[in-house]
Short mmCIF file of C-alpha atoms in Angstrom, two decimals:
data_model
loop_
_atom_site.label_atom_id
_atom_site.label_comp_id
_atom_site.label_asym_id
_atom_site.label_seq_id
_atom_site.Cartn_x
_atom_site.Cartn_y
_atom_site.Cartn_z
CA MET S 1149 -6.29 -9.64 -19.30
CA PRO S 1150 -2.73 -9.46 -20.62
CA VAL S 1151 -0.21 -7.98 -18.25
CA GLN S 1152 0.20 -4.18 -19.28
CA ILE S 1153 3.53 -3.23 -19.74
CA ILE S 1154 5.26 0.58 -19.35
CA GLU S 1155 7.21 1.91 -21.76
CA PRO S 1156 10.73 1.91 -19.96
CA SER S 1157 11.16 5.54 -21.27
CA THR S 1158 7.67 6.58 -19.13
CA SER S 1159 9.15 8.33 -16.71
CA PRO S 1160 7.83 9.43 -13.24
CA GLU S 1161 6.48 13.23 -14.04
CA ALA S 1162 4.36 11.31 -17.14
CA THR S 1163 2.33 10.40 -13.56
CA TYR S 1164 1.83 14.08 -12.78
CA LYS S 1165 -1.51 15.10 -12.66
CA ALA S 1166 -0.26 18.96 -13.21
CA ARG S 1167 2.91 20.19 -11.67
CA GLU S 1168 1.98 22.99 -10.36
CA VAL S 1169 -1.08 20.90 -7.95
CA GLU S 1170 1.56 18.49 -6.96
CA GLY S 1171 3.34 19.40 -3.00
CA ILE S 1172 6.71 19.43 -2.29
CA LEU S 1173 7.00 16.01 -0.33
CA ASP S 1174 4.67 14.50 -2.99
CA LEU S 1175 7.02 15.81 -6.11
CA TYR S 1176 10.54 14.64 -4.34
CA PHE S 1177 9.45 11.42 -2.14
CA TYR S 1178 5.79 10.64 -3.00
CA ARG S 1179 5.96 10.65 -6.62
CA LYS S 1180 8.80 8.83 -7.03
CA ILE S 1181 8.33 6.19 -4.70
CA GLY S 1182 4.63 5.51 -6.38
CA PHE S 1183 5.95 5.30 -9.76
CA TRP S 1184 8.25 2.20 -9.41
CA LEU S 1185 5.10 0.95 -6.66
CA ALA S 1186 2.83 1.62 -10.25
CA GLN S 1187 5.07 0.00 -12.35
CA PHE S 1188 5.43 -3.46 -10.04
CA PHE S 1189 2.33 -3.66 -9.03
CA ALA S 1190 1.55 -2.93 -13.69
CA ARG S 1191 3.63 -6.01 -14.09
CA LEU S 1192 1.61 -8.08 -12.15
CA ASN S 1193 -1.51 -6.79 -13.25
CA VAL S 1194 -2.88 -5.73 -10.17
CA THR S 1195 -5.58 -2.97 -10.94
CA PRO S 1196 -5.65 0.42 -9.35
CA ALA S 1197 -8.28 -0.13 -7.24
CA GLY S 1198 -6.41 -2.83 -5.84
CA VAL S 1199 -3.45 -0.38 -4.78
CA SER S 1200 -6.05 1.39 -3.29
CA LEU S 1201 -7.68 -1.21 -1.24
CA PHE S 1202 -4.23 -2.40 0.07
CA GLY S 1203 -3.08 1.02 0.43
CA ALA S 1204 -6.40 1.47 3.02
CA LEU S 1205 -5.42 -2.16 4.80
CA CYS S 1206 -2.12 -0.66 5.77
CA GLY S 1207 -3.56 2.71 6.92
CA VAL S 1208 -6.13 1.17 9.21
CA ILE S 1209 -3.95 -0.79 10.99
CA ALA S 1210 -1.14 1.80 11.19
CA GLY S 1211 -4.10 3.80 13.03
CA HIS S 1212 -5.00 0.68 15.35
CA LEU S 1213 -0.99 1.22 16.11
CA TYR S 1214 -1.54 4.42 17.14
CA PHE S 1215 -4.03 3.58 19.67
CA TYR S 1216 -1.13 2.45 22.35
CA ARG S 1217 0.93 4.74 24.43
CA ASN S 1218 4.30 3.11 22.95
CA LEU S 1219 6.50 6.14 20.69
CA SER S 1220 7.69 2.76 18.97
CA THR S 1221 5.00 1.04 18.34
CA ASN S 1222 3.59 4.77 17.70
CA ILE S 1223 6.85 4.84 14.72
CA ILE S 1224 6.19 1.60 13.41
CA GLY S 1225 2.53 2.52 12.48
CA MET S 1226 4.08 6.11 11.40
CA ALA S 1227 6.11 4.11 8.89
CA LEU S 1228 3.11 1.80 8.39
CA HIS S 1229 1.33 5.06 7.21
CA VAL S 1230 3.69 6.53 5.37
CA PHE S 1231 3.57 3.01 2.90
CA ALA S 1232 0.01 3.41 2.99
CA ASN S 1233 -0.13 7.52 1.50
CA ALA S 1234 2.50 6.17 -0.98
CA LEU S 1235 0.54 3.55 -2.50
CA ASP S 1236 -2.31 6.27 -2.33
CA ASN S 1237 0.04 8.40 -4.63
CA ALA S 1238 0.36 4.79 -6.67
CA ASP S 1239 -2.70 4.04 -7.58
CA GLY S 1240 -4.18 7.66 -9.36
CA GLN S 1241 -0.14 6.43 -11.42
CA LEU S 1242 -0.93 3.32 -12.25
CA ALA S 1243 -4.08 4.21 -13.73
CA ARG S 1244 -2.67 7.04 -15.67
CA LEU S 1245 0.17 4.70 -16.60
CA THR S 1246 -2.05 1.98 -17.91
CA GLY S 1247 -4.68 3.93 -19.10
CA ARG S 1248 -7.47 2.96 -16.44
CA GLU S 1249 -8.54 6.09 -15.25
CA SER S 1250 -12.18 6.10 -13.91
CA ARG S 1251 -14.97 7.30 -12.04
CA GLU S 1252 -15.00 4.29 -10.09
CA GLY S 1253 -11.75 4.43 -9.64
CA ARG S 1254 -11.38 7.54 -8.10
CA VAL S 1255 -14.55 6.92 -6.04
CA ILE S 1256 -12.46 3.73 -4.82
CA ASP S 1257 -9.15 6.08 -3.40
CA SER S 1258 -11.66 8.32 -1.76
CA LEU S 1259 -13.06 5.57 0.19
CA ALA S 1260 -9.57 3.93 1.09
CA ASP S 1261 -8.73 7.89 2.67
CA HIS S 1262 -12.02 7.40 4.71
CA LEU S 1263 -11.51 4.36 6.32
CA ILE S 1264 -7.80 4.87 6.75
CA PHE S 1265 -8.52 8.37 8.87
CA LEU S 1266 -11.69 6.43 10.23
CA SER S 1267 -9.20 3.79 11.96
CA ILE S 1268 -7.04 7.12 12.49
CA TYR S 1269 -9.73 8.99 14.54
CA PHE S 1270 -11.89 6.17 16.04
CA HIS S 1271 -8.55 4.58 17.55
CA LEU S 1272 -6.99 8.11 18.69
CA ALA S 1273 -10.12 8.94 20.75
CA LEU S 1274 -10.18 5.78 22.37
CA ARG S 1275 -6.82 6.30 23.94
CA CYS S 1276 -7.33 9.64 24.79
CA SER S 1277 -10.89 7.90 26.50
CA ILE S 1278 -8.71 5.60 28.63
CA GLU S 1279 -6.33 7.69 29.55
CA GLY S 1280 -8.58 9.48 31.00
CA ALA S 1281 -10.05 11.84 29.07
CA SER S 1282 -13.74 13.60 29.74
CA PRO S 1283 -16.15 11.09 27.20
CA LEU S 1284 -16.95 14.52 25.22
CA VAL S 1285 -13.10 13.83 23.10
CA TRP S 1286 -15.64 12.07 21.28
CA LEU S 1287 -17.61 14.24 20.26
CA LEU S 1288 -14.28 16.49 19.87
CA ALA S 1289 -12.97 13.48 17.24
CA VAL S 1290 -16.28 13.27 14.91
CA THR S 1291 -16.33 17.06 14.95
CA ALA S 1292 -12.28 16.85 13.13
CA GLY S 1293 -13.46 14.23 11.22
CA ILE S 1294 -16.53 16.06 9.56
CA SER S 1295 -13.88 19.34 9.30
CA HIS S 1296 -11.34 16.76 7.80
CA GLY S 1297 -14.23 15.19 5.07
CA LEU S 1298 -14.83 18.65 4.16
CA GLN S 1299 -11.36 20.23 4.22
CA GLY S 1300 -11.07 17.36 1.75
CA ALA S 1301 -13.54 17.49 -0.38
CA ALA S 1302 -13.31 21.74 -1.10
CA ALA S 1303 -9.70 21.46 -1.92
CA ASP S 1304 -10.13 18.22 -4.13
CA TYR S 1305 -13.36 20.03 -6.37
CA TYR S 1306 -11.07 23.22 -6.51
CA ARG S 1307 -7.95 20.74 -7.71
CA THR S 1308 -10.01 18.86 -9.69
CA THR S 1309 -11.50 22.17 -11.36
CA TYR S 1310 -7.78 24.12 -12.13
CA LEU S 1311 -7.29 20.37 -13.94
CA TYR S 1312 -9.94 20.91 -16.05
CA PHE S 1313 -9.47 24.83 -17.02
CA VAL S 1314 -6.04 24.71 -17.45
CA LYS S 1315 -4.23 21.32 -18.58
CA GLY S 1316 -7.38 19.48 -19.98
CA GLY S 1317 -8.48 17.41 -17.41
CA LEU S 1318 -10.89 14.20 -18.22
CA PRO S 1319 -15.10 15.38 -18.20
CA VAL S 1320 -15.18 13.03 -15.23
CA ASP S 1321 -12.97 15.93 -13.22
CA LEU S 1322 -16.43 18.09 -13.75
CA ASP S 1323 -18.65 15.84 -12.49
CA SER S 1324 -22.59 17.88 -11.39
CA SER S 1325 -24.67 15.93 -8.08
CA MET S 1326 -27.45 16.90 -10.94
CA ILE S 1327 -25.44 14.13 -14.18
CA LEU S 1328 -24.67 12.01 -11.46
CA ARG S 1329 -28.26 11.76 -9.62
CA SER S 1330 -29.41 10.95 -13.10
CA SER S 1331 -26.57 7.73 -13.60
CA TYR S 1332 -27.31 6.64 -10.04
CA ARG S 1333 -31.44 6.19 -10.98
CA LYS S 1334 -30.32 4.20 -13.93
CA LEU S 1335 -28.92 1.87 -11.73
CA ARG S 1336 -30.41 -0.87 -10.18
CA TRP S 1337 -29.67 -2.59 -6.91
CA ARG S 1338 -30.51 -5.91 -7.16
CA ASP S 1339 -28.39 -5.99 -10.60
CA GLN S 1340 -25.69 -3.62 -10.22
CA PRO S 1341 -25.11 -3.39 -5.90
CA TRP S 1342 -22.10 -2.37 -5.52
CA PRO S 1343 -21.56 0.34 -9.06
CA LYS S 1344 -24.92 1.92 -7.10
CA PHE S 1345 -23.09 1.81 -4.22
CA LEU S 1346 -19.77 3.37 -5.25
CA LEU S 1347 -21.84 6.07 -7.38
CA ALA S 1348 -24.45 6.56 -3.76
CA LEU S 1349 -20.57 7.66 -2.13
CA TYR S 1350 -19.50 9.76 -5.03
CA LEU S 1351 -23.03 11.58 -5.47
CA ASN S 1352 -22.68 12.80 -1.46
CA PHE S 1353 -19.67 13.87 -1.88
CA THR S 1354 -19.99 16.02 -5.06
CA ARG S 1355 -23.12 17.75 -2.75
CA GLN S 1356 -20.99 18.10 -0.23
CA GLN S 1357 -18.16 20.14 -2.57
CA GLU S 1358 -21.04 22.42 -4.00
CA MET S 1359 -22.94 23.31 -1.00
CA LEU S 1360 -19.40 24.32 -0.08
CA SER S 1361 -18.41 26.69 -3.30
CA PRO S 1362 -22.27 27.64 -4.87
CA HIS S 1363 -19.56 30.63 -7.29
CA LEU S 1364 -17.51 27.65 -8.65
CA THR S 1365 -20.44 25.20 -9.31
CA ARG S 1366 -22.19 27.48 -10.80
CA LEU S 1367 -19.77 28.66 -12.96
CA ARG S 1368 -18.40 24.89 -13.90
CA VAL S 1369 -22.16 23.97 -14.24
CA SER S 1370 -21.62 27.25 -17.20
CA TYR S 1371 -18.44 24.62 -19.30
CA GLN S 1372 -20.22 22.04 -18.91
CA SER S 1373 -22.40 22.08 -22.58
CA PHE S 1374 -18.60 22.82 -23.59
CA PRO S 1375 -16.69 20.23 -22.23
CA HIS S 1376 -13.98 20.25 -25.02
CA GLN S 1377 -14.32 24.16 -26.00
CA ILE S 1378 -12.34 25.39 -23.37
CA PRO S 1379 -11.23 29.21 -24.38
CA GLU S 1380 -8.00 29.50 -24.08
CA SER S 1381 -8.35 33.79 -22.64
CA PHE S 1382 -10.64 31.91 -19.56
CA SER S 1383 -7.68 28.98 -19.28
CA THR S 1384 -5.21 31.99 -18.59
CA ARG S 1385 -7.55 33.93 -17.17
CA TYR S 1386 -8.24 30.80 -14.14
CA ARG S 1387 -4.52 29.79 -14.24
CA ILE S 1388 -3.49 33.13 -13.50
CA SER S 1389 -6.08 33.86 -10.43
CA ALA S 1390 -5.65 30.14 -9.10
CA ARG S 1391 -2.57 29.37 -8.78
CA PRO S 1392 -1.30 32.01 -6.11
CA MET S 1393 -3.54 29.85 -3.31
CA PHE S 1394 -1.92 26.36 -4.12
CA LYS S 1395 0.17 26.07 -1.42
CA LEU S 1396 -2.62 27.10 1.17
CA TRP S 1397 -4.64 24.55 0.26
CA GLY S 1398 -1.94 22.61 -0.02
CA LEU S 1399 -2.21 22.74 3.62
CA LEU S 1400 -5.22 21.29 4.20
CA MET S 1401 -4.42 17.59 1.80
CA THR S 1402 -2.88 14.65 3.17
CA ASN S 1403 1.02 15.63 4.13
CA THR S 1404 -0.23 18.23 6.66
CA ARG S 1405 -1.99 16.31 8.62
CA MET S 1406 0.26 13.60 9.24
CA LEU S 1407 3.45 15.79 10.02
CA ILE S 1408 0.87 17.08 12.52
CA LEU S 1409 -0.16 13.88 13.68
CA PHE S 1410 3.58 12.46 14.39
CA ILE S 1411 4.24 15.48 15.93
CA PHE S 1412 1.70 15.29 18.82
CA LEU S 1413 2.03 11.11 18.54
CA PHE S 1414 5.84 11.89 19.20
CA LEU S 1415 4.70 14.52 22.20
CA GLY S 1416 2.76 11.96 23.32
CA GLN S 1417 -0.63 14.75 23.02
CA PRO S 1418 -2.34 12.86 20.01
CA ILE S 1419 -5.23 15.32 21.29
CA TRP S 1420 -3.56 18.10 20.24
CA TYR S 1421 -4.61 16.65 16.67
CA PHE S 1422 -8.13 16.86 16.92
CA TRP S 1423 -7.64 19.82 18.18
CA VAL S 1424 -6.04 21.96 15.53
CA GLU S 1425 -8.37 20.06 12.59
CA VAL S 1426 -11.43 21.88 14.23
CA THR S 1427 -9.59 25.25 14.97
CA VAL S 1428 -6.54 26.37 12.63
CA LEU S 1429 -7.57 24.09 9.74
CA ASN S 1430 -11.17 25.01 9.80
CA MET S 1431 -10.14 28.69 9.72
CA LEU S 1432 -8.08 28.24 6.62
CA LEU S 1433 -10.85 26.33 5.34
CA ALA S 1434 -12.88 29.65 5.43
CA TYR S 1435 -10.31 31.81 3.93
CA LEU S 1436 -9.68 29.96 1.09
CA ILE S 1437 -13.00 28.94 0.45
CA HIS S 1438 -13.69 33.24 0.60
CA ARG S 1439 -10.81 33.62 -1.84
CA GLN S 1440 -11.93 30.76 -4.04
CA GLU S 1441 -15.80 31.87 -4.24
CA THR S 1442 -14.64 35.56 -4.99
CA MET S 1443 -12.52 34.57 -7.84
CA SER S 1444 -15.34 32.33 -9.45
CA GLN S 1445 -17.19 35.16 -8.90
CA SER S 1446 -15.92 37.78 -11.22
CA LEU S 1447 -14.75 34.82 -13.61
CA MET S 1448 -18.19 34.61 -13.85
CA GLU S 1449 -18.34 37.13 -15.05
CA LEU S 1450 -15.92 36.02 -17.89
CA ALA S 1451 -17.65 33.22 -18.46
CA THR S 1452 -21.06 34.52 -19.72
CA THR S 1453 -19.34 36.73 -22.51
CA ARG S 1454 -17.57 33.82 -23.79
#
C-alpha cells in the first residue's frame, strides 16, 4: 500500500471532530502534538490501529510505574501517561487525515483506553494493599473501574450523537445494538475471529450506552431511517440544547481523571483517586444523564412531528 501523503496546507483544525466538543487542554496541547504525530506516522504508513496499540503499551507501562511509592518513578509514569494520551489523540487525527475512519478503529481505540486504565487501577490497588490498606481496597478499585467505564460510555454516546445530528458525522456514529447484533451474527468465529471479537466488545459497549440513556436511544433510532436527511430545524434545536452541557461532560473524560490522579500521586494518597471516581464523578454522571434524558424526551416530540 502506498504511503499516505498529507498536504502541507492541512491544519490541526482539520483533524478536530468539532471544536465545541474539544476540551481546552485538547485544543491547545494534545491536538497540536497529535497533529504532528499523525503527520509523522502517516509518512511511516503506520495505521491508526497501530498508533492506538502503541499508545496502549505506553499507558500500561505508566500504570506499572504508579505502583512504586517513589515520586520520581511516578513522575516518569505521568510523563509516559501524557504521551499515551497524545497518541490516543493522534490515532483519530491520523484516521481523519488519511481517510481511514472505521468502526474497527473506534473499537481498537476504546480497547486501548481500557487496557491503560486496567493497568492503572490494578497497580494502584496493589500498591495500596501492600501499604497496609484493607482487602476491601480491591472492591473499591473494581467499583471505580466500573464507574469509569460507565462514565466514559455515556460521555462518548452524547458526543457522537451531537456530531451526527449537528455536524453531519459518520453513519457509524449512530450504530445501535440491534444493527450491531445483526452484523455480529453474520460473522463466524472460525473464519473471522478478530473482527467478531472486536464487534462483540463494541456491541457490549453500545448496550451499556443504550441502558444509560433510553430516551436518547429512542431519539437516535427515530432518525436511523433518514441517515442523510437530518432537518435543519432539528440540528439547530439539538445544538442549542446540548452545547451548555459539554463542559460538564468534559469533566468525565480522560483529562480530568489524569489531573485528579496526578494530584493524589503527588500527595502520596492514590487511594483517594478511587473515592473521587465512585463519589464525585458518579454524582456528576447521574446529574448529566438526568439533564440529557430530559432534553432527549423534549426533542423526541419535535422528531415525531418532522
